[in-house]
PDB file of C-alpha atoms and ligand atoms in Angstrom:
ATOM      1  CA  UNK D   1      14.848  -9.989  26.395  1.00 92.00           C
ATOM      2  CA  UNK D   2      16.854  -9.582  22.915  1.00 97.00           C
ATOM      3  CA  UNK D   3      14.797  -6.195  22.555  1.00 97.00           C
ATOM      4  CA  UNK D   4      15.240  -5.167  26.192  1.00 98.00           C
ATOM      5  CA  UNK D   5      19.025  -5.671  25.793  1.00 98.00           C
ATOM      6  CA  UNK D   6      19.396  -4.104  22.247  1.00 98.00           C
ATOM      7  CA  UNK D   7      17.734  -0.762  24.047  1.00 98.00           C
ATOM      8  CA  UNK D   8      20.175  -0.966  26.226  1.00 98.00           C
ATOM      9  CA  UNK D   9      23.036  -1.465  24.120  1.00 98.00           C
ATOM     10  CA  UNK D  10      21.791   1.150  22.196  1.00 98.00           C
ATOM     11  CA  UNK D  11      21.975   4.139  24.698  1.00 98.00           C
ATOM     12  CA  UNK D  12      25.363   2.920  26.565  1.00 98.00           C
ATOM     13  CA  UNK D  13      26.573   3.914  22.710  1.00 98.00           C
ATOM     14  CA  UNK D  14      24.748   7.181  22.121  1.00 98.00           C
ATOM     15  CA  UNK D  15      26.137   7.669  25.700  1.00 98.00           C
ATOM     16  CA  UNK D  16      29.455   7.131  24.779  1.00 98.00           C
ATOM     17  CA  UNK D  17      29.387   9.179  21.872  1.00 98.00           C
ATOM     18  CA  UNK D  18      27.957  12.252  23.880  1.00 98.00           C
ATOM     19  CA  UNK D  19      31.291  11.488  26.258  1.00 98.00           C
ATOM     20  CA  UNK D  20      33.117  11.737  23.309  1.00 98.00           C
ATOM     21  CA  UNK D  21      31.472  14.599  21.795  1.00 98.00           C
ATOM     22  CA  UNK D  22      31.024  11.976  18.644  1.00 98.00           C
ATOM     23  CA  UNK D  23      27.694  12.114  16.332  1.00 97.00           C
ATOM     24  CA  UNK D  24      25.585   8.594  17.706  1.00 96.00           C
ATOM     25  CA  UNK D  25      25.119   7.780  13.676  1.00 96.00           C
ATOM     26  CA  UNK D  26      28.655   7.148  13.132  1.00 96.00           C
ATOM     27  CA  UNK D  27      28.878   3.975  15.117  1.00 98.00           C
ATOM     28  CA  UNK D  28      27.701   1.026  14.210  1.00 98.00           C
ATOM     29  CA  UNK D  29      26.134  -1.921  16.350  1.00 98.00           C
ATOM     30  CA  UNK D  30      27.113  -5.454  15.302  1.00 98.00           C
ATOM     31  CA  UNK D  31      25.244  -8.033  16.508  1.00 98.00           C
ATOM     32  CA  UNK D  32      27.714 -11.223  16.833  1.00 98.00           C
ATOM     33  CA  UNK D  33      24.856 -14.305  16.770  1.00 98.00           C
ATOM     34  CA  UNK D  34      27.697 -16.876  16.621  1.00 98.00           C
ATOM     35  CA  UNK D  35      26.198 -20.074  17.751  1.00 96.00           C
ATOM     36  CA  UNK D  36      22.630 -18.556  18.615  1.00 97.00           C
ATOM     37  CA  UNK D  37      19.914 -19.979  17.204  1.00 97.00           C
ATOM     38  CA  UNK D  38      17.867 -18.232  14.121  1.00 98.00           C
ATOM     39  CA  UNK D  39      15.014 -17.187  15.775  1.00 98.00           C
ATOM     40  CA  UNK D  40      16.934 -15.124  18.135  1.00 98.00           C
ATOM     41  CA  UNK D  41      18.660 -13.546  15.350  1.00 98.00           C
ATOM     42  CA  UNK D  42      14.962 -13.031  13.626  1.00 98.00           C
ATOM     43  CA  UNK D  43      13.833 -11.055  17.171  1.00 98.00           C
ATOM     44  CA  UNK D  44      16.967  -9.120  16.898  1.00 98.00           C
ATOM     45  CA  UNK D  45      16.333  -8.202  12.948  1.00 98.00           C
ATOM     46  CA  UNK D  46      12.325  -7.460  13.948  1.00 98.00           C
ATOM     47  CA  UNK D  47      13.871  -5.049  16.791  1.00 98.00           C
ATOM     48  CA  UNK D  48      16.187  -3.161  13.865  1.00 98.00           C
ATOM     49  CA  UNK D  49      19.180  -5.239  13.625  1.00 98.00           C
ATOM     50  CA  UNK D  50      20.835  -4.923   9.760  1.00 98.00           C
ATOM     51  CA  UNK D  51      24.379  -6.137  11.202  1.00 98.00           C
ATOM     52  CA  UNK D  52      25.198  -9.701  12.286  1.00 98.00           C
ATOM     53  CA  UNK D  53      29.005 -10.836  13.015  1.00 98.00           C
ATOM     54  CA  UNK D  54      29.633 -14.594  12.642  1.00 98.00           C
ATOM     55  CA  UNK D  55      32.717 -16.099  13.358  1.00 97.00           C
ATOM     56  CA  UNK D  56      32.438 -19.759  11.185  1.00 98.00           C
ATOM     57  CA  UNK D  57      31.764 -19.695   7.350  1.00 98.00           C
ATOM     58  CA  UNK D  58      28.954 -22.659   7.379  1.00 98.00           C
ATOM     59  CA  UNK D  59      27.404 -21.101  10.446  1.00 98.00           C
ATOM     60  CA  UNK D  60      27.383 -17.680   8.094  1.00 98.00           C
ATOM     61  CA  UNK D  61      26.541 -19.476   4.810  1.00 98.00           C
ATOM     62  CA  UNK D  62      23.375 -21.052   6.503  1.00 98.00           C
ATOM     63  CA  UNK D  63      22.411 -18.164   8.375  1.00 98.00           C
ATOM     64  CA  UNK D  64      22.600 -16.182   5.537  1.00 98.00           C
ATOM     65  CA  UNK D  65      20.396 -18.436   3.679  1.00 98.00           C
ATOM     66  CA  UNK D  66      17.690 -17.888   5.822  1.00 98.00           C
ATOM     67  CA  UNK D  67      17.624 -14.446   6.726  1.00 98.00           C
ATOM     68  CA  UNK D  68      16.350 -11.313   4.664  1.00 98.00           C
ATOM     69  CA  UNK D  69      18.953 -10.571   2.072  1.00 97.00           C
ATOM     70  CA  UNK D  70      19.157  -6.609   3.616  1.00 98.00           C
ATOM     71  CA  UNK D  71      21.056  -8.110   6.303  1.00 98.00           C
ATOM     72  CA  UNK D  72      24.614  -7.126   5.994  1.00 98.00           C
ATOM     73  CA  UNK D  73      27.191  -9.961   7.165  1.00 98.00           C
ATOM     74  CA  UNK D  74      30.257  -9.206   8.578  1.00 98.00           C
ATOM     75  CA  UNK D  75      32.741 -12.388   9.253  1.00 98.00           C
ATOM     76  CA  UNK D  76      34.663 -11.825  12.319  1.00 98.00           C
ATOM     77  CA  UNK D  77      36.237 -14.862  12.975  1.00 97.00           C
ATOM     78  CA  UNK D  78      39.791 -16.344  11.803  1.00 96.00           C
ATOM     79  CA  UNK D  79      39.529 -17.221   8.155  1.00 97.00           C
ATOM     80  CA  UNK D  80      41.321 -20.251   6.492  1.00 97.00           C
ATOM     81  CA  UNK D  81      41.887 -20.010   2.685  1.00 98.00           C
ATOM     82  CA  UNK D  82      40.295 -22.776   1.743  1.00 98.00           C
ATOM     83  CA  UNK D  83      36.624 -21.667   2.642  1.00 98.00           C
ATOM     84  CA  UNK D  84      37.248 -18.054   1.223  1.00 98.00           C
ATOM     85  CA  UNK D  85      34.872 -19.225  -1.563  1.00 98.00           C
ATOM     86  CA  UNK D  86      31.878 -20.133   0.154  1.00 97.00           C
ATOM     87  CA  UNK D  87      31.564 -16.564   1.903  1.00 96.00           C
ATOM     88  CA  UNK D  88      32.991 -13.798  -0.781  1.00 96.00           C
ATOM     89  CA  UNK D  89      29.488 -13.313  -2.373  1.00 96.00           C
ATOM     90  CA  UNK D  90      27.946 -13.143   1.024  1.00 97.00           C
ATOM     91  CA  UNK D  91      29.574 -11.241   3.366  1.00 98.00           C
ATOM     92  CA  UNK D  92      29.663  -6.713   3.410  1.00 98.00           C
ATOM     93  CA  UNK D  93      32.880  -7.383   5.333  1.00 98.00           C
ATOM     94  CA  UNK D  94      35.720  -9.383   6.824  1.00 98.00           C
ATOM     95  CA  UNK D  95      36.987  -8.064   9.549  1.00 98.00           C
ATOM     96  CA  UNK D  96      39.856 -10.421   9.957  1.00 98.00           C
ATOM     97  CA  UNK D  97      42.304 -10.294   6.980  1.00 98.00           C
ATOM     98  CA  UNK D  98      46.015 -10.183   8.537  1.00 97.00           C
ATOM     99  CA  UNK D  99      47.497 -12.091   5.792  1.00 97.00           C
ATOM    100  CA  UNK D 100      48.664 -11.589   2.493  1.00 98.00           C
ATOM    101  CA  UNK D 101      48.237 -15.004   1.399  1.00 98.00           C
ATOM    102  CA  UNK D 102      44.508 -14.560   2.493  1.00 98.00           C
ATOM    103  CA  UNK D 103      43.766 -11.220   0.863  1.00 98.00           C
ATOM    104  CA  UNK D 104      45.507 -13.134  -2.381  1.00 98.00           C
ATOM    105  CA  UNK D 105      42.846 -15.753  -1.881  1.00 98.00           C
ATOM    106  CA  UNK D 106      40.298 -13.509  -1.555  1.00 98.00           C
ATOM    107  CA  UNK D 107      41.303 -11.959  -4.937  1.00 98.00           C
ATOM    108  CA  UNK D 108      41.109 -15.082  -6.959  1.00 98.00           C
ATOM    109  CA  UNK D 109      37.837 -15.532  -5.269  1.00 98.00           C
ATOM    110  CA  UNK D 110      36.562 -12.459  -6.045  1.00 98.00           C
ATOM    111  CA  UNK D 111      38.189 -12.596 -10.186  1.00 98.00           C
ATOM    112  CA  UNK D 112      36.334 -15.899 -10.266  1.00 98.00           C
ATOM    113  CA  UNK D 113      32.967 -14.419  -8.861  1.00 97.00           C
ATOM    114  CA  UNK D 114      32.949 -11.071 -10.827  1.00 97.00           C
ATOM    115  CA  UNK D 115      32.765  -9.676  -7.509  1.00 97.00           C
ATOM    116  CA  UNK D 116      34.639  -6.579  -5.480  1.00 98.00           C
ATOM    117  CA  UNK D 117      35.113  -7.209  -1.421  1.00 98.00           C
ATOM    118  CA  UNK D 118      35.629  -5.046   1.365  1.00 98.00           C
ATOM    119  CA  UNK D 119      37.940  -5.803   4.508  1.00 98.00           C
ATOM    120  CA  UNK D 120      39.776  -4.727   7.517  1.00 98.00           C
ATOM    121  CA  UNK D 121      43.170  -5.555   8.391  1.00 98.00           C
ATOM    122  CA  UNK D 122      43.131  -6.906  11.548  1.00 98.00           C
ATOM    123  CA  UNK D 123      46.164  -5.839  13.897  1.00 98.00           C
ATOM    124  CA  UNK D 124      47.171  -7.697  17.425  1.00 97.00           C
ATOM    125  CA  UNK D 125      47.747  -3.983  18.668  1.00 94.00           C
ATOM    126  CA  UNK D 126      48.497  -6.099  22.715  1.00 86.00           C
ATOM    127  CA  UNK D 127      51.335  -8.373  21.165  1.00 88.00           C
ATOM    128  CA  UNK D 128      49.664 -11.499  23.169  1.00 84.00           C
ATOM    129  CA  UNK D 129      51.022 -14.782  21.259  1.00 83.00           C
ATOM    130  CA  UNK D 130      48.153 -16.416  21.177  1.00 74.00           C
ATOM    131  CA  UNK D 131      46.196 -13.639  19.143  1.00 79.00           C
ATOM    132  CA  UNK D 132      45.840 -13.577  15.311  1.00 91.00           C
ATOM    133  CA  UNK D 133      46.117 -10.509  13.676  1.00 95.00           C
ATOM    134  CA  UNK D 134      49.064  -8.731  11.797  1.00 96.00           C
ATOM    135  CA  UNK D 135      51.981  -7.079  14.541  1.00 95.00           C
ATOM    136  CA  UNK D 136      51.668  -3.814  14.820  1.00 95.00           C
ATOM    137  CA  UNK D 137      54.873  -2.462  13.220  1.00 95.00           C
ATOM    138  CA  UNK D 138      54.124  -4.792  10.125  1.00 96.00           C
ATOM    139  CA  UNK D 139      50.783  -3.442   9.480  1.00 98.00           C
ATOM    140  CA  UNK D 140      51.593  -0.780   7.221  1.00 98.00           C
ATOM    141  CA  UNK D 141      53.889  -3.104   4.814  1.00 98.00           C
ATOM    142  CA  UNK D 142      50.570  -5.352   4.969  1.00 98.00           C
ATOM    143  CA  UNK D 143      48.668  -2.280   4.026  1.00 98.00           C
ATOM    144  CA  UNK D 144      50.841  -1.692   1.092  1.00 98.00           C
ATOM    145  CA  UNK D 145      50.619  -4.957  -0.446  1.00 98.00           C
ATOM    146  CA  UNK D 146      47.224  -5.704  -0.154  1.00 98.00           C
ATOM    147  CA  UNK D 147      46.215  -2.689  -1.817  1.00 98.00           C
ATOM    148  CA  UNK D 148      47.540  -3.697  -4.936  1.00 98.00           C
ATOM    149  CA  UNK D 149      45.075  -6.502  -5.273  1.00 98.00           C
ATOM    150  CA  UNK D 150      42.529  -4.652  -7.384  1.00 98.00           C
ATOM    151  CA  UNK D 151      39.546  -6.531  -5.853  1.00 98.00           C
ATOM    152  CA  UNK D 152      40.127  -6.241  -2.276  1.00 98.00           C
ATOM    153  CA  UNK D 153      39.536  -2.892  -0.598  1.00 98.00           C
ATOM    154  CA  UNK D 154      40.546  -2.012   2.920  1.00 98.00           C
ATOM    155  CA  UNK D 155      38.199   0.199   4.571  1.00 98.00           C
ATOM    156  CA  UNK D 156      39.919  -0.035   7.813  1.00 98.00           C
ATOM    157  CA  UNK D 157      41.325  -1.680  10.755  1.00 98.00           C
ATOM    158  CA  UNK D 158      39.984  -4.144  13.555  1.00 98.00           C
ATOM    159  CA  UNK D 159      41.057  -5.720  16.540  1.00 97.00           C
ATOM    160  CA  UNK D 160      40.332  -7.805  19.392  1.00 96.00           C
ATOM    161  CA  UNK D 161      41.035  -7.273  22.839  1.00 95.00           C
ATOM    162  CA  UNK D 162      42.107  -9.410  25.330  1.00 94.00           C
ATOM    163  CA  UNK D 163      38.732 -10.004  27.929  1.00 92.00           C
ATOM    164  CA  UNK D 164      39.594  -7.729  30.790  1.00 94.00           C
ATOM    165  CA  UNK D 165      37.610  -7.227  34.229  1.00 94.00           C
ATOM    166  CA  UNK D 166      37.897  -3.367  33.974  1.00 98.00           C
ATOM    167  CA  UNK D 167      37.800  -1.866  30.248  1.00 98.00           C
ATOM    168  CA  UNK D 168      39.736   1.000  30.966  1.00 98.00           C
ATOM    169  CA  UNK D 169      42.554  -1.571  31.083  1.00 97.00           C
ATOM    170  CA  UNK D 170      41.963  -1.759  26.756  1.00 97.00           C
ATOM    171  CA  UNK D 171      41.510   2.136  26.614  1.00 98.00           C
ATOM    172  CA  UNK D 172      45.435   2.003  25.214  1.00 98.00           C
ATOM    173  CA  UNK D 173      44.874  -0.920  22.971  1.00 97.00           C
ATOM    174  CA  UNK D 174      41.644   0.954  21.336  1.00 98.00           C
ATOM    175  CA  UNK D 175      43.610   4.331  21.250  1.00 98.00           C
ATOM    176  CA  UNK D 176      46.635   2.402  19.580  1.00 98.00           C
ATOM    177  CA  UNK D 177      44.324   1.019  16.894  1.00 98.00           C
ATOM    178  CA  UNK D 178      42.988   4.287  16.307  1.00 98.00           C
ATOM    179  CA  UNK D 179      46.395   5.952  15.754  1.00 98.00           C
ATOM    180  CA  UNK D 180      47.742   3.224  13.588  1.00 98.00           C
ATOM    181  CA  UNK D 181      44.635   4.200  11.522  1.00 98.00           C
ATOM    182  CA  UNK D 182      46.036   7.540  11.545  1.00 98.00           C
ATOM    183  CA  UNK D 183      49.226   7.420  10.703  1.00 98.00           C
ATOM    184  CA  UNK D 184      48.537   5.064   7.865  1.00 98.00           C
ATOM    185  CA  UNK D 185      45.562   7.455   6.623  1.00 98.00           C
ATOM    186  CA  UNK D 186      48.704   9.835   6.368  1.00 98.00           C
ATOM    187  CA  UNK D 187      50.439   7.412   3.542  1.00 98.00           C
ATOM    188  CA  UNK D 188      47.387   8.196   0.978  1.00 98.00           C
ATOM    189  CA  UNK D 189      47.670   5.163  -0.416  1.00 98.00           C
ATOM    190  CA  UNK D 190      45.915   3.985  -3.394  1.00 98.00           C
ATOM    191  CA  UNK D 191      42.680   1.617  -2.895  1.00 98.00           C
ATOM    192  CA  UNK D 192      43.064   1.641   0.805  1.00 98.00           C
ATOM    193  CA  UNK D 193      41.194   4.095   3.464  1.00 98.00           C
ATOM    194  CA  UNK D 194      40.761   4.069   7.121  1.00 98.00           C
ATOM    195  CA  UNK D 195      37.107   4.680   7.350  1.00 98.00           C
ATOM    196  CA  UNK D 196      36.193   2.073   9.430  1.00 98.00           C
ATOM    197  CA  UNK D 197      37.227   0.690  13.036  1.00 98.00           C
ATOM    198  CA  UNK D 198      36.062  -2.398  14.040  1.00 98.00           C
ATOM    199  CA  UNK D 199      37.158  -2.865  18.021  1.00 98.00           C
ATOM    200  CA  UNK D 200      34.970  -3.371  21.495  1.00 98.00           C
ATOM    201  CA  UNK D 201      32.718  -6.113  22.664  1.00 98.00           C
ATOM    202  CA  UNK D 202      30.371  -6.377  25.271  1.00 98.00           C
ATOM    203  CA  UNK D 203      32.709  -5.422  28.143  1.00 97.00           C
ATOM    204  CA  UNK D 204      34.476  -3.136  26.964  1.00 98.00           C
ATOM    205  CA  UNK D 205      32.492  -1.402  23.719  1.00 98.00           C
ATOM    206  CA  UNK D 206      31.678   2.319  25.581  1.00 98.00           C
ATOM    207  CA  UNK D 207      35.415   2.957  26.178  1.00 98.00           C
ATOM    208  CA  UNK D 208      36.075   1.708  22.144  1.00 98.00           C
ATOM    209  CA  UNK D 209      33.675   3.992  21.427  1.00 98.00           C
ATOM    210  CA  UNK D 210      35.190   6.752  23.384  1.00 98.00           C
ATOM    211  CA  UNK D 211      38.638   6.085  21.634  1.00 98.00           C
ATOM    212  CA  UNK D 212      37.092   6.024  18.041  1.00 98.00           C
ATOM    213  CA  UNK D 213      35.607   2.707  17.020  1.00 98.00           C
ATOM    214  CA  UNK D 214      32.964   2.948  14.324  1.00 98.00           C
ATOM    215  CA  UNK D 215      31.784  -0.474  14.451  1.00 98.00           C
ATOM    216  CA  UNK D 216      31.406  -2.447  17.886  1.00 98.00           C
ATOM    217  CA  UNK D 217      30.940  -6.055  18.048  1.00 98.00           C
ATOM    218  CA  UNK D 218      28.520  -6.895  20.921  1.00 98.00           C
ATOM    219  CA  UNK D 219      27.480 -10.658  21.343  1.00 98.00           C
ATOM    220  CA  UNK D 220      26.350 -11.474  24.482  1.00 97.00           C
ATOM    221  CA  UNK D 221      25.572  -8.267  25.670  1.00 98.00           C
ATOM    222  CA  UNK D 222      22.700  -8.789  23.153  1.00 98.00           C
ATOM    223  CA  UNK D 223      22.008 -12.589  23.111  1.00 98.00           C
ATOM    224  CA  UNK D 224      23.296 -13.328  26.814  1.00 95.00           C
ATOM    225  CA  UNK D 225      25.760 -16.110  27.670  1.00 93.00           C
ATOM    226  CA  UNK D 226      26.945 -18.635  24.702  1.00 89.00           C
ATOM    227  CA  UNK D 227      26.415 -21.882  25.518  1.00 78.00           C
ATOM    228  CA  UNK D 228      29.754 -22.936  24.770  1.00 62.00           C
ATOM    229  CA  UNK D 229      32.903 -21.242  23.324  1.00 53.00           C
ATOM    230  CA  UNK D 230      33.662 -21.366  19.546  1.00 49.00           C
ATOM    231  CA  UNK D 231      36.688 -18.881  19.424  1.00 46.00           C
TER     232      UNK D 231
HETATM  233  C1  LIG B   1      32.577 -13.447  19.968  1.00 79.18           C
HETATM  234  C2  LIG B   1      33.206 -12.211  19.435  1.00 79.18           C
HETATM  235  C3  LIG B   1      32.711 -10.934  19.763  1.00 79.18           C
HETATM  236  C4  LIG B   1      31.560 -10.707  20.739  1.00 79.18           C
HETATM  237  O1  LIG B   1      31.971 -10.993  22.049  1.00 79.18           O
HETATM  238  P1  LIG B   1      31.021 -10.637  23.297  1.00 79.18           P
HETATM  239  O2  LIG B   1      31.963 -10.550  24.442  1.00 79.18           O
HETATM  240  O3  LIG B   1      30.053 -11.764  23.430  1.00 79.18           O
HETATM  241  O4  LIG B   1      30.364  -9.345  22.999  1.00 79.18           O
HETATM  242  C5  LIG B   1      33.310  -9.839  19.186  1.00 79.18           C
HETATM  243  N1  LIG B   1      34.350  -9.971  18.322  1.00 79.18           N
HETATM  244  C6  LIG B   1      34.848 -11.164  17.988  1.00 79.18           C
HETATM  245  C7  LIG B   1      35.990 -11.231  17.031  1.00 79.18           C
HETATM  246  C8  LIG B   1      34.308 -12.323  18.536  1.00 79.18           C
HETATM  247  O5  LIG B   1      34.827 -13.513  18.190  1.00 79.18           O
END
């Protein structure tokens, strides 16, 4: 089932990359295994999976524990401060910095652990209220600040979508991402790039691809339904 579905996922992106006139290797799948159990993740890793996205830092921690260390971790969940620690000398990425305060903590994590982390600044490109994520028009000035923190290197931007019926409802919310990206590749500024873009899920990944994204974030379009919600 978890092989039959990867396959799937698989072509929909070399699909959308041929739509797109994109090379297939530039896109990466994550595999989001919040809440899943570890023997699903272990038939995903046996059928190729390197990339898991978790959205707790004890559900990481733990799953990280007991999985091959070549797995690469990416937290994609809201982060509080206080449980920076536990995950800076585990995860390859956090996709969900939109705080200074948090990419300070992540710093004095990182001094403390003689360590260097990556991130993406994640933007609410759709303005909804209830999103995290940094506004739009005070990305940039985020940009700028965080990249003074010697430690913590953006590599890009992410964001989340709000769950649509019909994806090509988000095409403008991917395409916005994508020319933020842009415009603050334009700045050149020091200890920041814009290699990555973290955006798409399950219902909406081909038309993220389409529009640019470089990493998609497919859960249950891999693992089926979640049992219950965890956002
Ligand atoms: C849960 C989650 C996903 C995966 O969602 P699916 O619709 O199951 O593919 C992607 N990104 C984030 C930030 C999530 O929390």
């Amino acid at each position: 089932m978890i092989r039959e579905n990867l396959t799937h996922t698989r072509q929909n992106m070399v699909d959308a990359c041929h739509r797109a006139g994109r090379d297939a290797g530039d896109v990466t799948l994550i595999a989001v295994s919040k809440t899943k159990p570890l023997p699903m993740l272990l038939e995903a890793y046996e059928a190729g999976v390197r990339d898991f996205g978790e959205n707790r830092v004890q559900e990481l921690v733990e799953k990280y524990e007991a999985l091959p260390k070549d797995v690469r971790w990416h937290m994609i969940g809201h982060l509080q401060r206080n449980k920076v620690k536990y995950l800076i000398d585990k995860v390859s990425l956090i996709h969900s910095v939109d705080s200074l305060r948090l990419a300070q903590e992540i710093q004095r994590e990182a001094e403390k652990k003689h360590t260097e982390v990556n991130i993406l600044v994640e933007v609410n490109v759709a303005g909804e209220e209830s999103k995290f994520g940094s506004r739009r028009e005070e990305t940039l000035q985020l940009v700028k600040e965080i990249a003074l923190l010697p430690l913590v290197h953006i590599q890009g931007l992410m964001t989340v979508a709000p769950y649509v019926k019909n994806p090509e409802e988000n095409r403008w919310i991917f395409a916005g991402l994508q020319q933020l990206a842009v415009d603050i590749d334009r700045e050149n500024i020091d200890n920041v790039n814009m290699n990555v873009l973290s955006m798409g899920m399950t219902g909406d990944y081909p038309v993220a691809i389409e529009e640019g994204a470089t990493c998609v974030r497919v859960g249950t379009g891999i693992f089926g339904n979640r049992s219950y919600d965890c956002n």
